[in-house]
């Protein structure tokens, strides 16, 4: 299996989130605990939003933020939500703003495909104010991809007009299931 890759937009948004949400000193502590070659990705101005980066950077970030909260992934979810709109193209920003929540919800799997390798997402159920996604081949990402999607998708739905978005993980491959299932509801 090829090494996992993720789109650099998540790292670039994460860089800004760290500094704005946790502060410059917390960002420096995060960089200091990384191997030097990995810290370089975070501090380099040569990383482009369309770059594909080693998946270990995504996993390290998840593990570090969860460790700050006794394993609670809330901070990583916040980072993913912040990253949802960092470095978006004007076209995608307009697309999210003019689309209805349901329109956006149906297109999330196509966006997911551009951000993570390996892994896939499909719409399993869709209703007026509810969508259920199945995520396959995401074992390498551990829980990070599910938590990241909870933050990113919730924010995308809110940006398109959904209110009171709630995300729930209904099943997980890390609990012996064949695939992960995420549900989003809104009013």
PDB file of C-alpha atoms in Angstrom:
ATOM      1  CA  UNK A   1       0.000   0.000   0.000  1.00  0.00           C
ATOM      2  CA  UNK A   2       1.276   3.465  -0.879  1.00  0.00           C
ATOM      3  CA  UNK A   3       1.942   5.936   1.893  1.00  0.00           C
ATOM      4  CA  UNK A   4      -1.156   7.889   2.906  1.00  0.00           C
ATOM      5  CA  UNK A   5      -1.375  11.463   1.679  1.00  0.00           C
ATOM      6  CA  UNK A   6      -3.554  14.439   2.537  1.00  0.00           C
ATOM      7  CA  UNK A   7      -4.061  17.824   0.973  1.00  0.00           C
ATOM      8  CA  UNK A   8      -1.920  20.618   2.426  1.00  0.00           C
ATOM      9  CA  UNK A   9      -4.885  22.963   2.885  1.00  0.00           C
ATOM     10  CA  UNK A  10      -5.502  21.138   6.158  1.00  0.00           C
ATOM     11  CA  UNK A  11      -1.958  21.829   7.348  1.00  0.00           C
ATOM     12  CA  UNK A  12      -2.019  25.462   6.218  1.00  0.00           C
ATOM     13  CA  UNK A  13      -5.330  26.062   7.939  1.00  0.00           C
ATOM     14  CA  UNK A  14      -3.999  24.213  10.968  1.00  0.00           C
ATOM     15  CA  UNK A  15      -0.982  26.512  11.121  1.00  0.00           C
ATOM     16  CA  UNK A  16      -3.255  29.547  11.380  1.00  0.00           C
ATOM     17  CA  UNK A  17      -5.649  27.806  13.769  1.00  0.00           C
ATOM     18  CA  UNK A  18      -2.811  26.920  16.162  1.00  0.00           C
ATOM     19  CA  UNK A  19      -1.581  30.485  16.327  1.00  0.00           C
ATOM     20  CA  UNK A  20      -5.030  32.102  16.554  1.00  0.00           C
ATOM     21  CA  UNK A  21      -6.659  29.587  18.916  1.00  0.00           C
ATOM     22  CA  UNK A  22      -3.830  28.301  21.095  1.00  0.00           C
ATOM     23  CA  UNK A  23      -1.249  31.053  20.665  1.00  0.00           C
ATOM     24  CA  UNK A  24       2.268  31.338  19.318  1.00  0.00           C
ATOM     25  CA  UNK A  25       3.870  29.599  22.333  1.00  0.00           C
ATOM     26  CA  UNK A  26       1.592  26.557  21.975  1.00  0.00           C
ATOM     27  CA  UNK A  27       2.438  26.428  18.272  1.00  0.00           C
ATOM     28  CA  UNK A  28       6.162  26.467  19.101  1.00  0.00           C
ATOM     29  CA  UNK A  29       5.686  23.628  21.633  1.00  0.00           C
ATOM     30  CA  UNK A  30       3.854  21.622  18.975  1.00  0.00           C
ATOM     31  CA  UNK A  31       6.664  22.139  16.451  1.00  0.00           C
ATOM     32  CA  UNK A  32       9.340  21.308  19.042  1.00  0.00           C
ATOM     33  CA  UNK A  33       7.897  17.842  19.690  1.00  0.00           C
ATOM     34  CA  UNK A  34       7.878  16.937  15.976  1.00  0.00           C
ATOM     35  CA  UNK A  35      10.798  15.340  14.143  1.00  0.00           C
ATOM     36  CA  UNK A  36      12.727  18.186  12.418  1.00  0.00           C
ATOM     37  CA  UNK A  37      11.741  17.099   8.895  1.00  0.00           C
ATOM     38  CA  UNK A  38       8.058  17.180   9.891  1.00  0.00           C
ATOM     39  CA  UNK A  39       8.323  20.536  11.667  1.00  0.00           C
ATOM     40  CA  UNK A  40       9.743  21.892   8.419  1.00  0.00           C
ATOM     41  CA  UNK A  41       6.451  21.215   6.607  1.00  0.00           C
ATOM     42  CA  UNK A  42       4.621  23.272   9.225  1.00  0.00           C
ATOM     43  CA  UNK A  43       7.009  26.218   9.094  1.00  0.00           C
ATOM     44  CA  UNK A  44       7.849  26.279   5.383  1.00  0.00           C
ATOM     45  CA  UNK A  45       6.358  28.934   3.137  1.00  0.00           C
ATOM     46  CA  UNK A  46       6.959  26.586   0.178  1.00  0.00           C
ATOM     47  CA  UNK A  47       3.996  24.326   0.985  1.00  0.00           C
ATOM     48  CA  UNK A  48       1.169  25.032  -1.456  1.00  0.00           C
ATOM     49  CA  UNK A  49      -2.485  24.392  -0.626  1.00  0.00           C
ATOM     50  CA  UNK A  50      -2.713  21.875  -3.483  1.00  0.00           C
ATOM     51  CA  UNK A  51       0.335  19.905  -2.299  1.00  0.00           C
ATOM     52  CA  UNK A  52      -0.124  16.333  -1.099  1.00  0.00           C
ATOM     53  CA  UNK A  53       1.665  15.765   2.204  1.00  0.00           C
ATOM     54  CA  UNK A  54       2.635  12.625   4.143  1.00  0.00           C
ATOM     55  CA  UNK A  55      -0.271  11.324   6.191  1.00  0.00           C
ATOM     56  CA  UNK A  56       1.897  11.064   9.310  1.00  0.00           C
ATOM     57  CA  UNK A  57       1.657  14.881   9.666  1.00  0.00           C
ATOM     58  CA  UNK A  58      -2.138  14.655   9.914  1.00  0.00           C
ATOM     59  CA  UNK A  59      -1.917  11.793  12.413  1.00  0.00           C
ATOM     60  CA  UNK A  60       0.732  13.550  14.531  1.00  0.00           C
ATOM     61  CA  UNK A  61      -1.469  16.617  14.760  1.00  0.00           C
ATOM     62  CA  UNK A  62      -4.473  14.572  15.847  1.00  0.00           C
ATOM     63  CA  UNK A  63      -2.450  12.700  18.476  1.00  0.00           C
ATOM     64  CA  UNK A  64      -0.882  15.881  19.853  1.00  0.00           C
ATOM     65  CA  UNK A  65      -4.153  17.794  20.149  1.00  0.00           C
ATOM     66  CA  UNK A  66      -5.938  14.819  21.694  1.00  0.00           C
ATOM     67  CA  UNK A  67      -3.118  14.499  24.240  1.00  0.00           C
ATOM     68  CA  UNK A  68      -3.762  18.069  25.391  1.00  0.00           C
ATOM     69  CA  UNK A  69      -7.319  17.082  26.364  1.00  0.00           C
ATOM     70  CA  UNK A  70      -6.874  13.609  27.859  1.00  0.00           C
ATOM     71  CA  UNK A  71      -7.752  11.971  24.539  1.00  0.00           C
ATOM     72  CA  UNK A  72     -10.700  14.247  23.715  1.00  0.00           C
ATOM     73  CA  UNK A  73     -10.605  15.042  19.971  1.00  0.00           C
ATOM     74  CA  UNK A  74     -12.457  18.380  20.353  1.00  0.00           C
ATOM     75  CA  UNK A  75      -9.398  20.519  19.489  1.00  0.00           C
ATOM     76  CA  UNK A  76      -8.721  18.551  16.311  1.00  0.00           C
ATOM     77  CA  UNK A  77     -12.372  18.939  15.308  1.00  0.00           C
ATOM     78  CA  UNK A  78     -11.968  22.706  15.794  1.00  0.00           C
ATOM     79  CA  UNK A  79      -8.808  22.713  13.678  1.00  0.00           C
ATOM     80  CA  UNK A  80     -10.600  20.840  10.876  1.00  0.00           C
ATOM     81  CA  UNK A  81     -13.549  23.228  11.055  1.00  0.00           C
ATOM     82  CA  UNK A  82     -11.218  26.222  10.816  1.00  0.00           C
ATOM     83  CA  UNK A  83      -9.367  24.611   7.913  1.00  0.00           C
ATOM     84  CA  UNK A  84     -12.625  24.126   6.043  1.00  0.00           C
ATOM     85  CA  UNK A  85     -12.365  27.623   4.636  1.00  0.00           C
ATOM     86  CA  UNK A  86      -8.679  28.365   4.807  1.00  0.00           C
ATOM     87  CA  UNK A  87      -7.227  28.854   1.336  1.00  0.00           C
ATOM     88  CA  UNK A  88     -10.434  27.963  -0.471  1.00  0.00           C
ATOM     89  CA  UNK A  89     -10.624  29.163  -4.011  1.00  0.00           C
ATOM     90  CA  UNK A  90     -13.139  31.891  -4.778  1.00  0.00           C
ATOM     91  CA  UNK A  91     -15.130  29.439  -6.882  1.00  0.00           C
ATOM     92  CA  UNK A  92     -15.436  26.887  -4.062  1.00  0.00           C
ATOM     93  CA  UNK A  93     -16.312  29.610  -1.546  1.00  0.00           C
ATOM     94  CA  UNK A  94     -19.142  30.831  -3.791  1.00  0.00           C
ATOM     95  CA  UNK A  95     -20.206  27.235  -4.438  1.00  0.00           C
ATOM     96  CA  UNK A  96     -20.547  26.614  -0.682  1.00  0.00           C
ATOM     97  CA  UNK A  97     -22.297  29.921  -0.044  1.00  0.00           C
ATOM     98  CA  UNK A  98     -24.925  29.673  -2.780  1.00  0.00           C
ATOM     99  CA  UNK A  99     -25.574  25.949  -2.371  1.00  0.00           C
ATOM    100  CA  UNK A 100     -28.221  24.708   0.016  1.00  0.00           C
ATOM    101  CA  UNK A 101     -27.098  22.457   2.874  1.00  0.00           C
ATOM    102  CA  UNK A 102     -28.545  19.435   1.081  1.00  0.00           C
ATOM    103  CA  UNK A 103     -26.803  20.375  -2.172  1.00  0.00           C
ATOM    104  CA  UNK A 104     -23.487  20.629  -0.304  1.00  0.00           C
ATOM    105  CA  UNK A 105     -24.110  17.440   1.698  1.00  0.00           C
ATOM    106  CA  UNK A 106     -24.500  15.418  -1.494  1.00  0.00           C
ATOM    107  CA  UNK A 107     -21.175  16.694  -2.837  1.00  0.00           C
ATOM    108  CA  UNK A 108     -18.996  16.144   0.233  1.00  0.00           C
ATOM    109  CA  UNK A 109     -17.714  12.730  -1.004  1.00  0.00           C
ATOM    110  CA  UNK A 110     -16.256  14.366  -4.133  1.00  0.00           C
ATOM    111  CA  UNK A 111     -14.453  16.897  -1.945  1.00  0.00           C
ATOM    112  CA  UNK A 112     -13.242  14.157   0.449  1.00  0.00           C
ATOM    113  CA  UNK A 113     -11.665  12.299  -2.487  1.00  0.00           C
ATOM    114  CA  UNK A 114      -9.500  15.344  -3.204  1.00  0.00           C
ATOM    115  CA  UNK A 115      -8.210  15.538   0.369  1.00  0.00           C
ATOM    116  CA  UNK A 116      -7.342  11.973   1.436  1.00  0.00           C
ATOM    117  CA  UNK A 117      -5.566   8.999  -0.124  1.00  0.00           C
ATOM    118  CA  UNK A 118      -6.409   6.247   0.698  1.00  0.00           C
ATOM    119  CA  UNK A 119     -10.045   6.402   1.636  1.00  0.00           C
ATOM    120  CA  UNK A 120     -13.430   7.014   0.117  1.00  0.00           C
ATOM    121  CA  UNK A 121     -16.742   8.421   1.234  1.00  0.00           C
ATOM    122  CA  UNK A 122     -20.223   7.892  -0.150  1.00  0.00           C
ATOM    123  CA  UNK A 123     -23.688   9.191   0.646  1.00  0.00           C
ATOM    124  CA  UNK A 124     -25.641   6.309   2.164  1.00  0.00           C
ATOM    125  CA  UNK A 125     -28.826   8.156   3.128  1.00  0.00           C
ATOM    126  CA  UNK A 126     -30.111  11.625   2.463  1.00  0.00           C
ATOM    127  CA  UNK A 127     -33.230  13.335   3.774  1.00  0.00           C
ATOM    128  CA  UNK A 128     -34.422  16.911   4.121  1.00  0.00           C
ATOM    129  CA  UNK A 129     -32.122  17.810   7.033  1.00  0.00           C
ATOM    130  CA  UNK A 130     -30.039  14.670   7.440  1.00  0.00           C
ATOM    131  CA  UNK A 131     -27.233  12.943   5.626  1.00  0.00           C
ATOM    132  CA  UNK A 132     -25.380   9.718   6.417  1.00  0.00           C
ATOM    133  CA  UNK A 133     -21.950   8.977   4.955  1.00  0.00           C
ATOM    134  CA  UNK A 134     -20.112   5.678   4.701  1.00  0.00           C
ATOM    135  CA  UNK A 135     -16.336   5.921   4.817  1.00  0.00           C
ATOM    136  CA  UNK A 136     -14.237   3.048   3.475  1.00  0.00           C
ATOM    137  CA  UNK A 137     -10.537   2.212   3.460  1.00  0.00           C
ATOM    138  CA  UNK A 138      -9.733   4.770   6.157  1.00  0.00           C
ATOM    139  CA  UNK A 139      -7.959   2.425   8.616  1.00  0.00           C
ATOM    140  CA  UNK A 140      -4.602   4.143   8.101  1.00  0.00           C
ATOM    141  CA  UNK A 141      -6.081   7.444   9.293  1.00  0.00           C
ATOM    142  CA  UNK A 142      -7.299   5.979  12.588  1.00  0.00           C
ATOM    143  CA  UNK A 143      -9.909   8.214  14.231  1.00  0.00           C
ATOM    144  CA  UNK A 144      -8.392  11.421  12.839  1.00  0.00           C
ATOM    145  CA  UNK A 145     -10.240  11.330   9.521  1.00  0.00           C
ATOM    146  CA  UNK A 146     -13.637  10.813  11.156  1.00  0.00           C
ATOM    147  CA  UNK A 147     -13.088  13.623  13.654  1.00  0.00           C
ATOM    148  CA  UNK A 148     -11.695  15.863  10.908  1.00  0.00           C
ATOM    149  CA  UNK A 149     -14.737  15.194   8.728  1.00  0.00           C
ATOM    150  CA  UNK A 150     -17.063  15.958  11.636  1.00  0.00           C
ATOM    151  CA  UNK A 151     -15.490  19.416  11.925  1.00  0.00           C
ATOM    152  CA  UNK A 152     -15.100  20.118   8.218  1.00  0.00           C
ATOM    153  CA  UNK A 153     -18.543  18.909   7.083  1.00  0.00           C
ATOM    154  CA  UNK A 154     -20.331  20.621   9.986  1.00  0.00           C
ATOM    155  CA  UNK A 155     -18.694  23.916   9.074  1.00  0.00           C
ATOM    156  CA  UNK A 156     -19.440  23.506   5.351  1.00  0.00           C
ATOM    157  CA  UNK A 157     -23.101  22.809   6.134  1.00  0.00           C
ATOM    158  CA  UNK A 158     -23.308  25.832   8.447  1.00  0.00           C
ATOM    159  CA  UNK A 159     -21.655  28.026   5.822  1.00  0.00           C
ATOM    160  CA  UNK A 160     -24.351  26.967   3.341  1.00  0.00           C
ATOM    161  CA  UNK A 161     -27.158  27.906   5.744  1.00  0.00           C
ATOM    162  CA  UNK A 162     -27.701  24.885   8.015  1.00  0.00           C
ATOM    163  CA  UNK A 163     -28.333  25.693  11.655  1.00  0.00           C
ATOM    164  CA  UNK A 164     -27.659  23.618  14.765  1.00  0.00           C
ATOM    165  CA  UNK A 165     -25.555  21.060  12.891  1.00  0.00           C
ATOM    166  CA  UNK A 166     -24.934  17.890  14.865  1.00  0.00           C
ATOM    167  CA  UNK A 167     -22.416  15.215  13.898  1.00  0.00           C
ATOM    168  CA  UNK A 168     -22.505  11.648  15.213  1.00  0.00           C
ATOM    169  CA  UNK A 169     -20.335   8.679  14.455  1.00  0.00           C
ATOM    170  CA  UNK A 170     -22.712   5.727  14.194  1.00  0.00           C
ATOM    171  CA  UNK A 171     -20.071   3.059  13.650  1.00  0.00           C
ATOM    172  CA  UNK A 172     -16.301   2.827  13.296  1.00  0.00           C
ATOM    173  CA  UNK A 173     -13.831   0.403  11.747  1.00  0.00           C
ATOM    174  CA  UNK A 174     -11.719   0.797  14.868  1.00  0.00           C
ATOM    175  CA  UNK A 175     -14.530  -0.964  16.732  1.00  0.00           C
ATOM    176  CA  UNK A 176     -14.462  -3.974  14.401  1.00  0.00           C
ATOM    177  CA  UNK A 177     -16.996  -2.660  11.863  1.00  0.00           C
ATOM    178  CA  UNK A 178     -16.478  -2.943   8.106  1.00  0.00           C
ATOM    179  CA  UNK A 179     -16.580   0.833   7.582  1.00  0.00           C
ATOM    180  CA  UNK A 180     -17.187   4.091   9.413  1.00  0.00           C
ATOM    181  CA  UNK A 181     -20.597   5.762   9.373  1.00  0.00           C
ATOM    182  CA  UNK A 182     -21.078   9.471  10.075  1.00  0.00           C
ATOM    183  CA  UNK A 183     -24.443  11.157  10.441  1.00  0.00           C
ATOM    184  CA  UNK A 184     -25.115  14.891  10.185  1.00  0.00           C
ATOM    185  CA  UNK A 185     -28.430  16.501  11.077  1.00  0.00           C
ATOM    186  CA  UNK A 186     -29.423  20.157  11.094  1.00  0.00           C
ATOM    187  CA  UNK A 187     -32.347  22.510  11.401  1.00  0.00           C
TER     188      UNK A 187
END
